[in-house]
Short mmCIF file of N, CA and C in Angstrom, two decimals:
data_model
loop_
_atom_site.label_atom_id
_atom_site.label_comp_id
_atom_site.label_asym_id
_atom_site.label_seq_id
_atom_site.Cartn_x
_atom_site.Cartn_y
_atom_site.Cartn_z
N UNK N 1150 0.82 -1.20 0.00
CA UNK N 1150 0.00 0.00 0.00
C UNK N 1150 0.87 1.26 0.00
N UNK N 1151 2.01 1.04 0.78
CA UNK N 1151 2.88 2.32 1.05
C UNK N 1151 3.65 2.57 -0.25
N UNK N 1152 3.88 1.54 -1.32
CA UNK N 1152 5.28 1.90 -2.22
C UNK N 1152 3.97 2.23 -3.61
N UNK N 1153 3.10 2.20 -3.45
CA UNK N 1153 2.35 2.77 -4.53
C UNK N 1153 2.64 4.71 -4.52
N UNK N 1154 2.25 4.54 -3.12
CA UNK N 1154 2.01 6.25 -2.60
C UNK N 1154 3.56 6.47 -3.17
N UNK N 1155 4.49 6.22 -2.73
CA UNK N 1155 6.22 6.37 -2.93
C UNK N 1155 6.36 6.73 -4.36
N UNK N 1156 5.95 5.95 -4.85
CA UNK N 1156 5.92 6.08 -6.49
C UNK N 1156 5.50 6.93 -6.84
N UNK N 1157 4.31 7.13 -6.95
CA UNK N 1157 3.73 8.42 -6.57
C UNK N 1157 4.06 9.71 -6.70
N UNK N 1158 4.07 9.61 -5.73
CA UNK N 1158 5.10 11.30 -4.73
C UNK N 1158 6.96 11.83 -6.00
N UNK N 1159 7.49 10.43 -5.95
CA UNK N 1159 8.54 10.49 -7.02
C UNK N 1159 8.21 11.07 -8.01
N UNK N 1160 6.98 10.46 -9.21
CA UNK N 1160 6.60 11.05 -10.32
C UNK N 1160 6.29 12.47 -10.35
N UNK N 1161 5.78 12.88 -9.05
CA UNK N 1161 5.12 14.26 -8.69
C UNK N 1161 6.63 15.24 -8.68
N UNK N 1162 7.27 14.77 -7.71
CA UNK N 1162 8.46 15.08 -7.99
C UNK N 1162 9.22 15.83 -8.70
N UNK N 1163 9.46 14.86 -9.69
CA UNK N 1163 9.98 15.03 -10.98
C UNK N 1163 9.69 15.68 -11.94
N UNK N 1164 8.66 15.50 -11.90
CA UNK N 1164 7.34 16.11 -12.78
C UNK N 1164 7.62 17.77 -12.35
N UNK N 1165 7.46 18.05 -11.41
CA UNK N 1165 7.45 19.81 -10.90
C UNK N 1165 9.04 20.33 -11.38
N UNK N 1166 10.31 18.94 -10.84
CA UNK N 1166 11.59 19.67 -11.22
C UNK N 1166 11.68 19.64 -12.35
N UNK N 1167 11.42 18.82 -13.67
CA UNK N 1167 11.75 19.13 -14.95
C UNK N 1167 11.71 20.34 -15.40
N UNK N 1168 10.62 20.61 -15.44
CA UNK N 1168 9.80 22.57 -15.90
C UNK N 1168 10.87 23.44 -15.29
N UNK N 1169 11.19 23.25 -14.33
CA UNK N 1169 12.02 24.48 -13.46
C UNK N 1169 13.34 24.52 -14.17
N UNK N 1170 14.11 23.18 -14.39
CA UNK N 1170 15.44 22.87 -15.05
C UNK N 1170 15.31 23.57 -16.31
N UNK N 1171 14.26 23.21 -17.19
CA UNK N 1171 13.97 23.56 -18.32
C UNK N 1171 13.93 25.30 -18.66
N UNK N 1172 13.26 25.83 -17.42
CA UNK N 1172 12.91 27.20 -17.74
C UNK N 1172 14.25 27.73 -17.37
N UNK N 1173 15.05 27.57 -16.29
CA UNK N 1173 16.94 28.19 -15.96
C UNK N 1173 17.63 28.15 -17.15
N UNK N 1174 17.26 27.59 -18.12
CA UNK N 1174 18.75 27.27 -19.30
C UNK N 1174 19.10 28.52 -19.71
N UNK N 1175 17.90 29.26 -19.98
CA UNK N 1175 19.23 30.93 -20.67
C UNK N 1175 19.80 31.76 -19.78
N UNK N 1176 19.36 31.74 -18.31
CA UNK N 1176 20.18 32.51 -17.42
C UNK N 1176 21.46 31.97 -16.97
N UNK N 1177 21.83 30.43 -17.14
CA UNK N 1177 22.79 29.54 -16.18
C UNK N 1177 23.95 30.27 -16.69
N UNK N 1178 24.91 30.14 -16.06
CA UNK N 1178 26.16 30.49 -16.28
C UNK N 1178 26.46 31.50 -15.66
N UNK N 1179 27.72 32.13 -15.35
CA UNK N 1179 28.50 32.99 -14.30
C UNK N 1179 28.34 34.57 -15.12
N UNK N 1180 27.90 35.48 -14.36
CA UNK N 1180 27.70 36.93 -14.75
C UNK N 1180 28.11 37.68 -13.78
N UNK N 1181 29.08 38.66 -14.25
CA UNK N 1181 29.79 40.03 -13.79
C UNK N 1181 28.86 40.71 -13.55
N UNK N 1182 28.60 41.49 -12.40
CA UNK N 1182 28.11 43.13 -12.48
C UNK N 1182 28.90 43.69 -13.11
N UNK N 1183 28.68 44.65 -13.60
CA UNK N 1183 29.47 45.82 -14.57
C UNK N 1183 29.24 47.21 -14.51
N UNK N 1184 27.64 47.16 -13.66
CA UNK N 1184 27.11 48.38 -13.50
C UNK N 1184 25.75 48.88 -13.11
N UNK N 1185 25.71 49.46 -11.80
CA UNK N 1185 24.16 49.20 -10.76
C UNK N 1185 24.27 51.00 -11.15
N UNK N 1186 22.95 51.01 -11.18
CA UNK N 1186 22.19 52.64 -10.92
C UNK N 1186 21.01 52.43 -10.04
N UNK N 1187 20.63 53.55 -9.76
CA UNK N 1187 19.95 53.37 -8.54
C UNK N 1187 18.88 54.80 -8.82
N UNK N 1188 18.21 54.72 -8.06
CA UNK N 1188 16.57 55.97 -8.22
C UNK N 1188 17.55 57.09 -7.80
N UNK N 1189 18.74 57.60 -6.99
CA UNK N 1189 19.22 58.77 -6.82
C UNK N 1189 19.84 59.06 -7.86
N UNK N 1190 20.33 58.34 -8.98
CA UNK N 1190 20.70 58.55 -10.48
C UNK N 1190 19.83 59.35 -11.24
N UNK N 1191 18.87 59.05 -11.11
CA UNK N 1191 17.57 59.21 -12.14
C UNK N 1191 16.85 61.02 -11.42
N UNK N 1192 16.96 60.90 -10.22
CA UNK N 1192 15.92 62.08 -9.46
C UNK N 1192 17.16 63.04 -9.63
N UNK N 1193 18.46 63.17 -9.33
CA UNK N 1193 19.56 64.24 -9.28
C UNK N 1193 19.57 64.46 -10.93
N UNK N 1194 19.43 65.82 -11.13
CA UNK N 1194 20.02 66.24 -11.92
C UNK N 1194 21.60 66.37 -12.59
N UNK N 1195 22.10 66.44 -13.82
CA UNK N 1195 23.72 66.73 -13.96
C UNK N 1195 23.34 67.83 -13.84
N UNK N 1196 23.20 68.83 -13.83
CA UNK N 1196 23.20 70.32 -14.05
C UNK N 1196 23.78 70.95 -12.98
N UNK N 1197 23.29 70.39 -11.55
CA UNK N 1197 24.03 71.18 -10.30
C UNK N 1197 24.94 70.64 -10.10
N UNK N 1198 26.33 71.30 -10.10
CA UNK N 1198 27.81 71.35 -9.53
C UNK N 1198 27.72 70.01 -8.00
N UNK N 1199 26.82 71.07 -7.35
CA UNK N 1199 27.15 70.25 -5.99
C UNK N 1199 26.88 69.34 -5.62
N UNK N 1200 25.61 68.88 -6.07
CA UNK N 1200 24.52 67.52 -6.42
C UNK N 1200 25.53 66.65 -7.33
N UNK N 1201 26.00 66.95 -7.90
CA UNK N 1201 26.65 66.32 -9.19
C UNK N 1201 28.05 65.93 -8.58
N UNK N 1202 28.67 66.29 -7.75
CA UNK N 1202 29.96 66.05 -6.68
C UNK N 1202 29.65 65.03 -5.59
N UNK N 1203 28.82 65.62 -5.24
CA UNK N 1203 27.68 64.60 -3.97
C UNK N 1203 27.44 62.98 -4.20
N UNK N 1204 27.24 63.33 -5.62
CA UNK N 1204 26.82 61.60 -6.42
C UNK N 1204 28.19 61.00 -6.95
N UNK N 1205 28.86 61.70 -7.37
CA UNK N 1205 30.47 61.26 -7.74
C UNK N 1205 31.09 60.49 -6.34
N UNK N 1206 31.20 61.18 -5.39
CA UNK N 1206 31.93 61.12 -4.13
C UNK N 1206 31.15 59.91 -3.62
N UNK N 1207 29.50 60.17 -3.76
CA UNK N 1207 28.63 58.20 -2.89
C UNK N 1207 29.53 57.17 -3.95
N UNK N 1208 29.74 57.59 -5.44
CA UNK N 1208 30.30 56.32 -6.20
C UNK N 1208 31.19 55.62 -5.84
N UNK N 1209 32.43 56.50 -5.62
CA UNK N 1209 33.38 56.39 -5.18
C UNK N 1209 33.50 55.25 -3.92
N UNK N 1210 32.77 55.86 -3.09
CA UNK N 1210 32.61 54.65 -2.09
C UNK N 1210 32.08 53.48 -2.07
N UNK N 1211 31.64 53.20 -3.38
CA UNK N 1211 31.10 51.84 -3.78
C UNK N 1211 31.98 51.01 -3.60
N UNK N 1212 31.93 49.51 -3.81
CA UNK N 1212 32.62 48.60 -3.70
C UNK N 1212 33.39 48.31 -5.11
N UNK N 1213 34.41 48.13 -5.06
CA UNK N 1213 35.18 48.65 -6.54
C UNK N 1213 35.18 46.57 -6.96
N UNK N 1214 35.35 45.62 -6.03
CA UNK N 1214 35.49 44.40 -6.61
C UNK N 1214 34.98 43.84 -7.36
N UNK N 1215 34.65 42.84 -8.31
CA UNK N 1215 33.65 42.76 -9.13
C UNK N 1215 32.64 41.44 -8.49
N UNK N 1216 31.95 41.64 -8.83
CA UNK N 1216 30.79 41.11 -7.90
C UNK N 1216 30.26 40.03 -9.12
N UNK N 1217 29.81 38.92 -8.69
CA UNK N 1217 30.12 37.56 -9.68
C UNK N 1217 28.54 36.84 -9.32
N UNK N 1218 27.44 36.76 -10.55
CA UNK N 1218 26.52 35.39 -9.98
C UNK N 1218 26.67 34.24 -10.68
N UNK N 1219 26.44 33.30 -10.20
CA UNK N 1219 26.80 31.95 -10.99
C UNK N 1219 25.19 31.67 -10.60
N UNK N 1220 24.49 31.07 -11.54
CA UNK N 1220 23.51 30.41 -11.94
C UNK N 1220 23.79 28.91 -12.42
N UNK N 1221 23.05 27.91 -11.31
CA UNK N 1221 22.99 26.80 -11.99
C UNK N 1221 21.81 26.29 -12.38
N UNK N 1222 22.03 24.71 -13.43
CA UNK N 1222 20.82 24.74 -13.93
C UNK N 1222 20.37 24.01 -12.47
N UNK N 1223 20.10 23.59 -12.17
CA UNK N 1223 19.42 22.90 -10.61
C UNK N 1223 18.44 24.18 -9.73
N UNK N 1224 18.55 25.02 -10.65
CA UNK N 1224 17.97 26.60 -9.99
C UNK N 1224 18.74 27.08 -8.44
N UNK N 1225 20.07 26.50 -8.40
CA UNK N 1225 20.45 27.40 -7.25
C UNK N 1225 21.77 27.97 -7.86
N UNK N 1226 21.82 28.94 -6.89
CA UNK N 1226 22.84 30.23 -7.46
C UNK N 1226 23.90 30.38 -6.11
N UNK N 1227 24.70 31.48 -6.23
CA UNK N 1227 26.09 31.87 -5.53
C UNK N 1227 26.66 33.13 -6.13
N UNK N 1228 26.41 34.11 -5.57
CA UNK N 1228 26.47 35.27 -5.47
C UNK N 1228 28.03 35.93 -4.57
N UNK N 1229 28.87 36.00 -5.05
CA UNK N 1229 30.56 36.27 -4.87
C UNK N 1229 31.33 37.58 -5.10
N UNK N 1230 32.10 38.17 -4.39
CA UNK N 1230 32.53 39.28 -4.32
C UNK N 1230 34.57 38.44 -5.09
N UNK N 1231 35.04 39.02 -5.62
CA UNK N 1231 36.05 38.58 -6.16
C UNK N 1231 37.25 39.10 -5.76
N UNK N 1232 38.51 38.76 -4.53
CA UNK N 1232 39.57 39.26 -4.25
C UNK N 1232 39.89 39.55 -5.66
N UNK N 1233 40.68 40.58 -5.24
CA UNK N 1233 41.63 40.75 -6.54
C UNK N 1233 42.97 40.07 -6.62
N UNK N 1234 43.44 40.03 -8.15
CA UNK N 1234 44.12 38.49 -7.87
C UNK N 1234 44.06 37.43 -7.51
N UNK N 1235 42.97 36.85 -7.18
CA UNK N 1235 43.12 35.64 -7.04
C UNK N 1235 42.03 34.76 -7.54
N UNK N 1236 42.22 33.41 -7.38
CA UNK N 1236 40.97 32.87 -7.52
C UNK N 1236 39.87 32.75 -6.65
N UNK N 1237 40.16 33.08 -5.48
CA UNK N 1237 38.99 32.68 -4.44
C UNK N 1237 38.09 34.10 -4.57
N UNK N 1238 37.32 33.49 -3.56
CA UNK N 1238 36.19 34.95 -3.92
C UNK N 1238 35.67 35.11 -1.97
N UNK N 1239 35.52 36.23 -1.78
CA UNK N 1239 34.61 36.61 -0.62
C UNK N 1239 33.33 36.39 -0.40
N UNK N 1240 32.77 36.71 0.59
CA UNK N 1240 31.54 37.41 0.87
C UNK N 1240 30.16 36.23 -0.04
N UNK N 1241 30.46 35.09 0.19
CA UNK N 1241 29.80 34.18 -0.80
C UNK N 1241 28.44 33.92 -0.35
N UNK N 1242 27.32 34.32 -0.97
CA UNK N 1242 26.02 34.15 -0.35
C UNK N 1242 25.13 33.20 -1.36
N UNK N 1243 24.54 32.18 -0.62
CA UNK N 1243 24.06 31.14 -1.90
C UNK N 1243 22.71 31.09 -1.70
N UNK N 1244 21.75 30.69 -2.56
CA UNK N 1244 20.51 30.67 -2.38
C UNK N 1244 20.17 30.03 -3.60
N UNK N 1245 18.73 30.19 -3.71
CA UNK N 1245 17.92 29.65 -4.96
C UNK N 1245 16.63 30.43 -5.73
N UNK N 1246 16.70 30.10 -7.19
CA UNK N 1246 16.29 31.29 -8.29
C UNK N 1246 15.08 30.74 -8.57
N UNK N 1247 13.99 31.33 -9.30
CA UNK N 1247 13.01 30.82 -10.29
C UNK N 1247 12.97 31.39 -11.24
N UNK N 1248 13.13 31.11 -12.44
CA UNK N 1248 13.34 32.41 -13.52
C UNK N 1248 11.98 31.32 -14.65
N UNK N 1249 11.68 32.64 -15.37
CA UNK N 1249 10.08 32.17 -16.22
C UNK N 1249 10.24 32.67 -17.80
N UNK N 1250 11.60 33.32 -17.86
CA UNK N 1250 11.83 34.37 -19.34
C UNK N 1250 11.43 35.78 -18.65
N UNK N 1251 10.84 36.29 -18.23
CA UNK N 1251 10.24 37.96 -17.62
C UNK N 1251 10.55 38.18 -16.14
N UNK N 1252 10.94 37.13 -15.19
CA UNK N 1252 10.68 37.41 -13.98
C UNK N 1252 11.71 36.40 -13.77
N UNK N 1253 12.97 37.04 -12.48
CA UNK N 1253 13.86 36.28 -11.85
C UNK N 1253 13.02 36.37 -10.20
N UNK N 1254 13.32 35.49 -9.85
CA UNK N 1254 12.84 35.47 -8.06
C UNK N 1254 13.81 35.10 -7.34
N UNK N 1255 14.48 35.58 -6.45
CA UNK N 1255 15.64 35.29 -5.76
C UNK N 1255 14.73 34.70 -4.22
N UNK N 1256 15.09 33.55 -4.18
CA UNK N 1256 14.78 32.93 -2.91
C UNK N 1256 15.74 31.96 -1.66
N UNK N 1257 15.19 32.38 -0.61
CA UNK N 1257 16.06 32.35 0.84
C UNK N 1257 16.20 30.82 0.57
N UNK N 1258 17.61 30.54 0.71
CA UNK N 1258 18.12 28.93 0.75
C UNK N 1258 17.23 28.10 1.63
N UNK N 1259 17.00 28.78 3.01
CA UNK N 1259 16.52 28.05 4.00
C UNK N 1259 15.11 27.57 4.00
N UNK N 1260 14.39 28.98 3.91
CA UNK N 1260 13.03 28.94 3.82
C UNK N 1260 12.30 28.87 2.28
N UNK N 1261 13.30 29.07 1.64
CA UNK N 1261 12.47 29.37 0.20
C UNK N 1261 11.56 30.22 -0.51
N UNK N 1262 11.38 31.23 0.64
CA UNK N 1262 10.44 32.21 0.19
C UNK N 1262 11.33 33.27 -0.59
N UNK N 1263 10.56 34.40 -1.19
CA UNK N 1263 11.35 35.00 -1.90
C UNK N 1263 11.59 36.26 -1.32
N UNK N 1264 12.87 36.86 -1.30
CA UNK N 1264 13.35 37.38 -0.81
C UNK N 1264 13.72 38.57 -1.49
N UNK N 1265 13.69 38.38 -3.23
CA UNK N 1265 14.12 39.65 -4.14
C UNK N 1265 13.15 39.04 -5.37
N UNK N 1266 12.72 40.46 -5.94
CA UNK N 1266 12.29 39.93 -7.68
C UNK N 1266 13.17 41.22 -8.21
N UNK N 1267 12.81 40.43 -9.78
CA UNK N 1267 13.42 41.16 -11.22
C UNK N 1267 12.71 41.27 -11.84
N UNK N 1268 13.07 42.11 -12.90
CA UNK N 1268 12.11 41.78 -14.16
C UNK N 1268 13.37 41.76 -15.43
N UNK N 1269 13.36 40.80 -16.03
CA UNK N 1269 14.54 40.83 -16.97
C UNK N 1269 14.44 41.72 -17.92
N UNK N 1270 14.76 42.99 -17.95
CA UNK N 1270 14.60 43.84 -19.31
C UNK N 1270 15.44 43.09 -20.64
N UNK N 1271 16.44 42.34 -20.49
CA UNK N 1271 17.22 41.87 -21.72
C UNK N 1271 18.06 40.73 -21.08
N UNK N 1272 18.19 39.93 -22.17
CA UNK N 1272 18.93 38.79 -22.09
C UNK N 1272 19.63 37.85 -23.23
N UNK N 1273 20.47 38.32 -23.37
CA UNK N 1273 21.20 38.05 -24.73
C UNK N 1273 22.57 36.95 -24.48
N UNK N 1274 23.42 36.40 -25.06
CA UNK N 1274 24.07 35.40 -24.68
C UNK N 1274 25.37 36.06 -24.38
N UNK N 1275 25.48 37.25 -24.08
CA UNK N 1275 26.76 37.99 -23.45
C UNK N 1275 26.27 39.18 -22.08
N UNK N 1276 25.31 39.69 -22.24
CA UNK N 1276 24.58 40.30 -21.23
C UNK N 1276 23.11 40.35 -20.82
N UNK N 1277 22.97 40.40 -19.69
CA UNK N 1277 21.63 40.51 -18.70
C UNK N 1277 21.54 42.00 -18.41
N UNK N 1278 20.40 42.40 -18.70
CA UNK N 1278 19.96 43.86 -17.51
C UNK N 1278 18.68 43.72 -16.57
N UNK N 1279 19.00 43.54 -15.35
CA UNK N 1279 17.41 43.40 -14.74
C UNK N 1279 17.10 44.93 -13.68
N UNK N 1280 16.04 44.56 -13.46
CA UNK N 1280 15.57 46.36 -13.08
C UNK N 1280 14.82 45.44 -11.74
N UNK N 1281 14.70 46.26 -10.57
CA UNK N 1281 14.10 45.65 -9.53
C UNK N 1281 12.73 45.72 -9.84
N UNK N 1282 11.83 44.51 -9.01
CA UNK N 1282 10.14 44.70 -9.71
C UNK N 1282 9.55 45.72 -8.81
N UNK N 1283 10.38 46.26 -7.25
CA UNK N 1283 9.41 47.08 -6.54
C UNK N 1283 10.18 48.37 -6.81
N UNK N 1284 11.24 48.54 -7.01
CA UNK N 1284 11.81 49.70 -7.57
C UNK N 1284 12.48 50.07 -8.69
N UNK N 1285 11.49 50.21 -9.88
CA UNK N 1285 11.90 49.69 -11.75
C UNK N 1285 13.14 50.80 -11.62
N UNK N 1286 13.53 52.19 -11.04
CA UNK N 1286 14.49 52.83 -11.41
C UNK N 1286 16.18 52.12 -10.82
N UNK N 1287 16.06 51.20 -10.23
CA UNK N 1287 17.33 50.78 -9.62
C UNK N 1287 17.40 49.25 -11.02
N UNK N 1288 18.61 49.85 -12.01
CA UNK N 1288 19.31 48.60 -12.52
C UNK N 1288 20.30 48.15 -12.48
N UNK N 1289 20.40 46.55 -13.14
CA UNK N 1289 21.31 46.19 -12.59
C UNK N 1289 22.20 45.63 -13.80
N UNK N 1290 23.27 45.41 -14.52
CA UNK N 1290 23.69 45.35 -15.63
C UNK N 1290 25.08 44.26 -15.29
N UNK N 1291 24.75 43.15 -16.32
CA UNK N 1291 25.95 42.14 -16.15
C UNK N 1291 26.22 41.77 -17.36
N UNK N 1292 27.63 41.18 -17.63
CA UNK N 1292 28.02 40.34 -18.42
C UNK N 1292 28.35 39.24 -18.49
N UNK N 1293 28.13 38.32 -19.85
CA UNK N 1293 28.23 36.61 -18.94
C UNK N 1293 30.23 36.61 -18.76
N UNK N 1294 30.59 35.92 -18.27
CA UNK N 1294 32.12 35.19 -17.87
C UNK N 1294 32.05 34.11 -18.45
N UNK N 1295 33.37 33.98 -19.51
CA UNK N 1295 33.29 32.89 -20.28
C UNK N 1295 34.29 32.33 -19.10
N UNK N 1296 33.85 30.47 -18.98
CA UNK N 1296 34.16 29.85 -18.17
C UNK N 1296 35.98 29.17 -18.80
N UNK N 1297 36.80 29.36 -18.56
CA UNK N 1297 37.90 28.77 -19.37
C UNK N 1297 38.27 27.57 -19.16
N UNK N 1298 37.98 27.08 -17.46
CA UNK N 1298 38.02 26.04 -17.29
C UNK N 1298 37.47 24.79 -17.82
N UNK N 1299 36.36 24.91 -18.87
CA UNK N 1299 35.81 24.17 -19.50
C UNK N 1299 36.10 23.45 -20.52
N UNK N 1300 37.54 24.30 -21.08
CA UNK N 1300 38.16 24.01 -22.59
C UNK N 1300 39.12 22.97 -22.33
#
């Protein structure tokens, strides 16, 4: 009675992860940030001197490393800050994606709920641009990383 249900539950399974594997294939692979803007981009004018120094000087204090996501097809990801020089990477935060073609969902490893959305404005086989879904003026701009280790 019990290995019917087992069977079961497996097919169900499977059945839900295929679709998900299937829908990750054009995002998978490792992408650079290259370049975040944000709603204080958009509301400051260039025109004022001092406003225009103000926003130079927050840049500046940005994080200059390059900031790395790896997408796998299994829908989980790893999100990496990159010493310079080397191969290892910092600051490594991992979790798991749902992506549909229009909509990325960044979700908590633990709990699984979602924790960030996107909306993919573009996706081409060298760059991604996604725009946040609760704040469309903050984007976010990557390029893929060709993997060398593969050759």
């Amino acid at each position: 009675m019990k290995l019917p249900k087992i069977f079961l539950l497996l097919a169900f399974t499977m059945a839900i992860q295929l679709p998900v594997s299937a829908q990750t294939s054009g995002i998978t692979g490792r992408w650079q940030l290259v370049k975040k803007s944000n709603c204080m981009d958009e509301a400051i004018s260039a025109d004022a001197d001092t406003l225009q120094q103000m926003r130079d000087d927050m840049h500046s204090r940005a994080v200059a490393e390059a900031q790395v996501v790896s997408f796998r097809d299994n829908a989980s990801a790893e999100e990496s800050t990159r010493i310079l020089s080397s191969g290892r990477s910092a600051n490594q935060k991992k979790f798991f994606y749902k992506y549909n073609g229009e909509m990325l969902l960044i979700l908590d490893k633990k709990s699984q709920t979602i924790s960030d959305s996107y909306i993919v404005e573009k996706i081409s086989s060298d760059s991604l641009v996604l725009s946040n879904a609760s704040r469309p003026c903050e984007m976010k701009f990557f390029v893929k990383i060709k993997d060398l280790r593969a050759n």
